Coordinates of C-alpha atoms in Angstrom, one line a residue:
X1 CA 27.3 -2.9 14.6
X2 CA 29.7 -0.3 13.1
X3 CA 28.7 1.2 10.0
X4 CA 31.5 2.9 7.7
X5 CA 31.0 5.2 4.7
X6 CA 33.9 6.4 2.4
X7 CA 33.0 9.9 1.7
X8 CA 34.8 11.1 -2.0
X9 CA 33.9 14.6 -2.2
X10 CA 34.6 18.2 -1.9
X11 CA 35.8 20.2 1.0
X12 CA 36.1 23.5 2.1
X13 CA 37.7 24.8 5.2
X14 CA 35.0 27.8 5.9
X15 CA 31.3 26.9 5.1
X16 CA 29.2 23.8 4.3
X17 CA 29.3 21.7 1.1
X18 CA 30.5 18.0 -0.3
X19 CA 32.3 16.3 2.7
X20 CA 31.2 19.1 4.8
X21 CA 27.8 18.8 4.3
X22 CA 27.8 15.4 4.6
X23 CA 29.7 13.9 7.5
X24 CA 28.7 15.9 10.2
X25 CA 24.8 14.7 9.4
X26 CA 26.3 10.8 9.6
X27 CA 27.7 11.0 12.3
X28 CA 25.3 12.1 14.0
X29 CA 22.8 9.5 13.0
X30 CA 25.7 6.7 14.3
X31 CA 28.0 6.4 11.0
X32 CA 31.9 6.1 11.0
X33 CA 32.7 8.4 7.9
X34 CA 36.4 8.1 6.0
X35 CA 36.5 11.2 3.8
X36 CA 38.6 12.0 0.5
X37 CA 38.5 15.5 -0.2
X38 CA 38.4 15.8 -3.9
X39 CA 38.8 19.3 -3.6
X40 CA 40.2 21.5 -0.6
X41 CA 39.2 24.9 -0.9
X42 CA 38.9 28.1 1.7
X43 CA 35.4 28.3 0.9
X44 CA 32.7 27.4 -2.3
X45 CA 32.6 29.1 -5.6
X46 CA 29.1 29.1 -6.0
X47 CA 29.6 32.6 -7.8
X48 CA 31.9 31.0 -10.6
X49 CA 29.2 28.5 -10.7
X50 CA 26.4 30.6 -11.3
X51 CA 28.5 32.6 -13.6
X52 CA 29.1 29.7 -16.1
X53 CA 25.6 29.0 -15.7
X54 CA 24.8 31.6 -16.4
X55 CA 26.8 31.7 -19.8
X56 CA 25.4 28.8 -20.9
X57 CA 22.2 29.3 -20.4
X58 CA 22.1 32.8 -23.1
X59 CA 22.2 30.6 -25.7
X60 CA 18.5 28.9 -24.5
X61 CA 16.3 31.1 -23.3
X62 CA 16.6 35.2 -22.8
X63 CA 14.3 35.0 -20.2
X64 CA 17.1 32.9 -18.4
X65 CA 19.2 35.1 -19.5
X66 CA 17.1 37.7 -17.9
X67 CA 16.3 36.1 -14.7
X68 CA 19.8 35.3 -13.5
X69 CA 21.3 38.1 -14.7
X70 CA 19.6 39.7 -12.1
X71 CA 20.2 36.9 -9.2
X72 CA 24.2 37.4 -10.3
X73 CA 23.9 41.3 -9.8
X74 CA 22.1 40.4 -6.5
X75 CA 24.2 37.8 -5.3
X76 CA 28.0 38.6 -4.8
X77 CA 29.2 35.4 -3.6
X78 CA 32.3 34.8 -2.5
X79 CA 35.3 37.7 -3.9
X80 CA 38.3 34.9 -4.0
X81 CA 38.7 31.4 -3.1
X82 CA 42.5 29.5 -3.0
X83 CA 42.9 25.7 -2.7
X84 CA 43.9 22.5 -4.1
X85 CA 42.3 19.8 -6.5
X86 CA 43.2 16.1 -6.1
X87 CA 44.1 14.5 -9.2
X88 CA 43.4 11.1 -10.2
X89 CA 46.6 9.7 -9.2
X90 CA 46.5 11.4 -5.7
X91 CA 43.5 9.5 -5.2
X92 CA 44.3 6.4 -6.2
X93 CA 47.5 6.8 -3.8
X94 CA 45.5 7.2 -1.1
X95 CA 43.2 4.6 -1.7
X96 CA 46.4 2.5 -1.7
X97 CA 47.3 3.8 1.9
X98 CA 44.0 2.7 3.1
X99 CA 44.6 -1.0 1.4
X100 CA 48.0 -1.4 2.7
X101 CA 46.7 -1.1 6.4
X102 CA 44.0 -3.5 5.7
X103 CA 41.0 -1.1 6.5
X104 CA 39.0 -0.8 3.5
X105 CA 36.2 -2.4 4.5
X106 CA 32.9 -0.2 3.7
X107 CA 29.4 -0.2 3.9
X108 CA 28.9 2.3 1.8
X109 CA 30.7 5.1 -0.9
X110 CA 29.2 8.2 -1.3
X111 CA 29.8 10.3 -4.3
X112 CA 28.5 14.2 -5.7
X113 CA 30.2 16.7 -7.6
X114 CA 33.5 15.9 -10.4
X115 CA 34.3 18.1 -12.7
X116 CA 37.1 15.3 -13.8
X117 CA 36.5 12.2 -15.9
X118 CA 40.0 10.5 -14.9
X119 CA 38.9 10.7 -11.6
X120 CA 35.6 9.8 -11.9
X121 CA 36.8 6.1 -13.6
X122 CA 38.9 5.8 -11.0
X123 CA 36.3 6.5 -8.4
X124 CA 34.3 3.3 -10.3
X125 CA 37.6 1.2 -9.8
X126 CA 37.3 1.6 -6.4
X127 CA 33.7 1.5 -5.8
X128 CA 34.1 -1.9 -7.5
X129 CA 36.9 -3.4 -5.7
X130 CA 35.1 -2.9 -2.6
X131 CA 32.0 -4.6 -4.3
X132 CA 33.8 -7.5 -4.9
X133 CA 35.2 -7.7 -0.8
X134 CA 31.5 -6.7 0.5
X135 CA 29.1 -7.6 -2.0
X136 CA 26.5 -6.1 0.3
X137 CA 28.1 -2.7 -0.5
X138 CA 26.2 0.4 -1.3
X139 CA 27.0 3.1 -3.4
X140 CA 25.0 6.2 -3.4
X141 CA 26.1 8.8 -6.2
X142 CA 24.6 12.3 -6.9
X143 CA 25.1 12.5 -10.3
X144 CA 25.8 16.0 -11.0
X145 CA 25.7 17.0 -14.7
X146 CA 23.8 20.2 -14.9
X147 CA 20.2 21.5 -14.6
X148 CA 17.0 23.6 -16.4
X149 CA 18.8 22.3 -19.6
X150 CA 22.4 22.9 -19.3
X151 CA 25.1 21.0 -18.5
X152 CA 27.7 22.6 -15.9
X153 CA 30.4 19.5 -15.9
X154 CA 32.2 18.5 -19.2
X155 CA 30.4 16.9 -21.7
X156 CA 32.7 14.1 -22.1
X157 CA 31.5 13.2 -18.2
X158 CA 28.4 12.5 -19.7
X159 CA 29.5 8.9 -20.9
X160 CA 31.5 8.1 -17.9
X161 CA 28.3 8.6 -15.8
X162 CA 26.1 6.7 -18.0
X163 CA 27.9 3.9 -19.4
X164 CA 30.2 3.2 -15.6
X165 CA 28.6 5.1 -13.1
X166 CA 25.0 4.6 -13.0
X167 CA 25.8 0.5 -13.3
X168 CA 27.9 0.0 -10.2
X169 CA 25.6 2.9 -8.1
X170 CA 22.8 1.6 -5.9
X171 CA 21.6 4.4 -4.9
X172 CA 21.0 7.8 -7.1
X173 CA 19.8 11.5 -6.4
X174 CA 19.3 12.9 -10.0
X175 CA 17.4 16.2 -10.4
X176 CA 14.7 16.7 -13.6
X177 CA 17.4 17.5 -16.1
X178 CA 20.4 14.4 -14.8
X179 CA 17.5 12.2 -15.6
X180 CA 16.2 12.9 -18.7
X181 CA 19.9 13.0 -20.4
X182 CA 21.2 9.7 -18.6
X183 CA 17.9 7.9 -20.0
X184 CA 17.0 9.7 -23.1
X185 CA 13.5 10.7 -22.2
X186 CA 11.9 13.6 -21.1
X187 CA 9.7 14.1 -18.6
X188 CA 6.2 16.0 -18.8
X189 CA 3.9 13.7 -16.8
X190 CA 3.8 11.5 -13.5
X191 CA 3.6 8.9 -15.8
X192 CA 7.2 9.5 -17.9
X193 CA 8.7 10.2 -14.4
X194 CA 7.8 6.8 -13.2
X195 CA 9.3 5.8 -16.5
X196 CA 12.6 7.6 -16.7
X197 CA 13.1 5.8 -12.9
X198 CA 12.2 2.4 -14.5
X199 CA 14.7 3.0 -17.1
X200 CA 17.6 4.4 -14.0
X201 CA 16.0 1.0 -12.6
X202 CA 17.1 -0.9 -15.5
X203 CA 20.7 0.6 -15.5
X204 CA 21.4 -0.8 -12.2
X205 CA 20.6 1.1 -9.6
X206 CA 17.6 0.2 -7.0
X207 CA 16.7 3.2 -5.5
X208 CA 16.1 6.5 -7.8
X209 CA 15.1 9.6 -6.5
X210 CA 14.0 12.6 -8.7
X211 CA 15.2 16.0 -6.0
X212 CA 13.8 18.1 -8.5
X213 CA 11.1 18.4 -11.4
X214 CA 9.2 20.8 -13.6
X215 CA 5.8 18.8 -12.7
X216 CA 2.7 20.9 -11.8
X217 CA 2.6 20.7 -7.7
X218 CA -1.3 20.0 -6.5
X219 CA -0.2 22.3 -3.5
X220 CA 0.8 25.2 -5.5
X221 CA 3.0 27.0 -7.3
X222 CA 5.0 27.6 -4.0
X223 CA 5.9 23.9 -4.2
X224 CA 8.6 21.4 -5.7
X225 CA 7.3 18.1 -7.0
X226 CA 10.4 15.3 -5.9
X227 CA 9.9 11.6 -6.9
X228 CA 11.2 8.0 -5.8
X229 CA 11.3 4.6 -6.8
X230 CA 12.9 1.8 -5.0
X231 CA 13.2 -2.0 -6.8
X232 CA 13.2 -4.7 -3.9
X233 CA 13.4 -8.3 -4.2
X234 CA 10.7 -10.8 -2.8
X235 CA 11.9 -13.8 -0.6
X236 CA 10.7 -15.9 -3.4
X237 CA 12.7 -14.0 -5.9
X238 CA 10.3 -11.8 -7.9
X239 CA 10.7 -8.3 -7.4
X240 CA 8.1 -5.4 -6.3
X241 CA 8.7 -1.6 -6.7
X242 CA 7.6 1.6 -4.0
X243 CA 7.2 4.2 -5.8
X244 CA 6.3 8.3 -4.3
X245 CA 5.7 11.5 -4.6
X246 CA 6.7 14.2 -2.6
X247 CA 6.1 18.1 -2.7
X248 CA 8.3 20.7 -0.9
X249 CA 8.0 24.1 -0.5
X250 CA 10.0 26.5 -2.4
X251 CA 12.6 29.0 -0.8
X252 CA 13.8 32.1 -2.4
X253 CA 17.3 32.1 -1.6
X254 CA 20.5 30.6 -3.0
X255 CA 22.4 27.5 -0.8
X256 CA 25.0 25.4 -1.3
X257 CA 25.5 21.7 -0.4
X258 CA 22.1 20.8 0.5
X259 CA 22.4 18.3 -2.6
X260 CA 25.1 17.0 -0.8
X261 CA 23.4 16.7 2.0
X262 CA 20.2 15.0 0.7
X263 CA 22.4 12.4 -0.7
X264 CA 23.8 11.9 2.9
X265 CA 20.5 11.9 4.3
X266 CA 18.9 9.4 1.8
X267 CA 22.2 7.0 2.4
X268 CA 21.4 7.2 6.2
X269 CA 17.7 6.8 5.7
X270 CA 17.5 4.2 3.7
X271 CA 19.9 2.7 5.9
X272 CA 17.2 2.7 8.9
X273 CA 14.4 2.3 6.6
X274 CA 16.0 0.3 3.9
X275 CA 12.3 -0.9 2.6
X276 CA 10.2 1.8 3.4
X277 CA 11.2 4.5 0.8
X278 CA 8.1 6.8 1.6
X279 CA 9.5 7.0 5.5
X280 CA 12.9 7.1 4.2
X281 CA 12.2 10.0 2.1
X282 CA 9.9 11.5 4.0
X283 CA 12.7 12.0 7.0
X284 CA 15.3 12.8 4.5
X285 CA 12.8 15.8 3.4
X286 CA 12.1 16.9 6.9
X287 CA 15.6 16.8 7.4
X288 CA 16.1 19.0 4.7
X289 CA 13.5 21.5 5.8
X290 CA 14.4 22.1 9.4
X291 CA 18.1 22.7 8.3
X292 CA 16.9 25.2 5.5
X293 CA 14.3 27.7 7.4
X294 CA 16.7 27.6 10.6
X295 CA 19.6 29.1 8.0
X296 CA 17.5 31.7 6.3
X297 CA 15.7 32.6 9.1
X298 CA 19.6 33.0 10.2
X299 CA 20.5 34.2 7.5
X300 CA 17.7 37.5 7.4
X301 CA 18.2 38.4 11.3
X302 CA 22.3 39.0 10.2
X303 CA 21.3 40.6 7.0
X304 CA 18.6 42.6 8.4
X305 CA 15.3 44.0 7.3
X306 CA 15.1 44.7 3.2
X307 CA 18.5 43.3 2.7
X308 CA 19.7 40.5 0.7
X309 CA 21.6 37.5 2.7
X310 CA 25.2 37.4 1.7
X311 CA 26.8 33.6 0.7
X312 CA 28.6 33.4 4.5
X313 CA 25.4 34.7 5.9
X314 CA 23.4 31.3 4.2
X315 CA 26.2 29.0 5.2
X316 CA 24.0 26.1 6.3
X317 CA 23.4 25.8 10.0
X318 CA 24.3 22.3 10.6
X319 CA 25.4 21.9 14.2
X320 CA 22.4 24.0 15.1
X321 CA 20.5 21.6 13.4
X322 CA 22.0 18.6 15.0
X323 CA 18.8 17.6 16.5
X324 CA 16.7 18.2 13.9
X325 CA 19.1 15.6 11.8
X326 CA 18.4 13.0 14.6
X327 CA 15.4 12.6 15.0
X328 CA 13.1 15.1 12.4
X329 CA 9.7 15.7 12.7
X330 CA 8.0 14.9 10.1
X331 CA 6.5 18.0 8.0
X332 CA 6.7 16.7 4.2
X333 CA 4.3 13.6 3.7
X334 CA 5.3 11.3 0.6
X335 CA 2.2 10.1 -1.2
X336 CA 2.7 6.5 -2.9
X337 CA 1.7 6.1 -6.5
X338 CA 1.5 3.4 -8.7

């Protein structure tokens, strides 16, 4: 049976990120994908990014200050980038197209980076009126607001994500930082981790994952503690939770759109796996791996010995990954927890 995502994201017509990132991955794994570029630009602008992270993040900490400082100096980025943002309007137009001719019938919407709170309210509209013609819709949202303290959207998204997002969304990909501020709590233990996803849990959606946390790894300091919940409902009506914890090894290099490909991964996952989190996550990880270490390893031979990689140089390598993406093997275990 044909499965359709709409895909509102980003798009750039040289590299990997938003729609990019993600619709390659789906279909491959079987899914018809309608994409709305948000953006269209000739490539990302991950050095204005990390410039404006920068910025904000003198005001909390000089060794931030410090650290990427030097990672800016290090890492060029792209020199220009020319394109077009789609407004509100323009996307409610097209969403009106796609009505007209009868063919907005979804299985899923899937959401990442805004920079834009019209748009965002009007991405809600939508997600909701195709919640009301396919109840069994899913919406899986990466809600970008920031990271390691700082927020690198608007503030006045903040609100929009909370109070109309996070309600309709089924399925969510915060890191550390996106969860703390949409619930209010921080997290310094397992224990307010699995709390802060109760609390997502309470918002609305059923599936939390955690990409990224500050938590001690018990592998090491080379690794990255992720964590999940997922809500599901008995056939008597009372509901259990799966909850897990997963830890992947660190890589010293800079990439862009593997959020936005996690968040793919984790729709299609979940999909095939839909209540099995730990196997969802743990293909969605692998995925994740396999796609990373074949673009730096990539990335270094072009670059050659003792030199940095440059931004097109760690363009992800997705259709060299395209088996990988279908069928993973399996090299980050999740560990349930209670």
């Amino acid at each position: 049976m044909e499965c359709r995502v709409l895909s509102i994201q980003s798009h750039v017509v040289r590299g990997y990120v938003g729609n990019k990132s993600a619709s390659f991955p789906l279909q491959v794994l079987g899914f018809e994908v309608d994409s709305i570029n948000s953006v269209q630009f000739s490539n990302h602008t991950v050095c204005l990014f990390l410039f404006l992270l920068y910025s904000a993040l003198i005001y909390i900490s000089l060794l931030y200050f410090a650290l990427l400082y030097s990672v800016i100096l290090s890492y060029p980025g792209y020199s220009h980038w020319k394109g077009q943002v789609l407004t509100a309007d323009e996307l409610h137009v097209l969403y009106e197209g796609i009505k007209l001719n009868n063919v907005h019938h979804y299985d899923y919407v899937l959401t990442g980076y805004t920079r834009d709170t019209s748009f965002l309210e009007m991405v809600v509209d939508i997600v909701q009126e195709l919640k009301r013609a396919n109840p069994n819709l899913v919406y899986v949202c990466d809600p970008v607001l920031g990271d390691h303290g700082s927020m690198y959207v608007p503030q006045n998204l903040y609100p929009v994500y909370k109070n109309k997002v996070v309600p309709v969304a089924d399925i969510i990909t915060p890191n550390q930082f996106e969860a703390e501020l949409l619930t209010g709590k921080n997290i310094s233990t397992e224990k307010d981790a699995v709390e802060v996803m109760d609390l997502l849990h309470a918002m609305g959606p059923d599936t939390v994952v955690i990409t990224s946390s500050d938590l001690p790894p018990r592998l090491g300091d080379n690794f990255l503690v992720s964590l999940g919940s997922q809500r599901h409902v008995r056939p008597d009506g009372s509901r259990t939770t799966q909850r897990v914890r997963i830890e992947v090894p660190k890589v010293d290099a800079v990439f862009v759109g593997t959020g936005d490909l996690f968040a793919a991964m984790l729709l299609a996952w979940t999909h095939h796996y839909p209540n099995d989190l730990k196997t969802a996550c743990e293909k969605t990880f692998s995925v994740m791996h396999h796609v990373i270490q074949r673009t730096i390893s990539y990335a270094h031979e072009l670059a050659g010995p003792g030199r940095r990689p440059s931004p097109p140089q760690l363009e992800l390598r997705m259709v060299q990954s395209k088996a990988d993406i279908e069928d993973p093997a399996i090299v980050t275990e999740a560990t349930v927890i209670s």
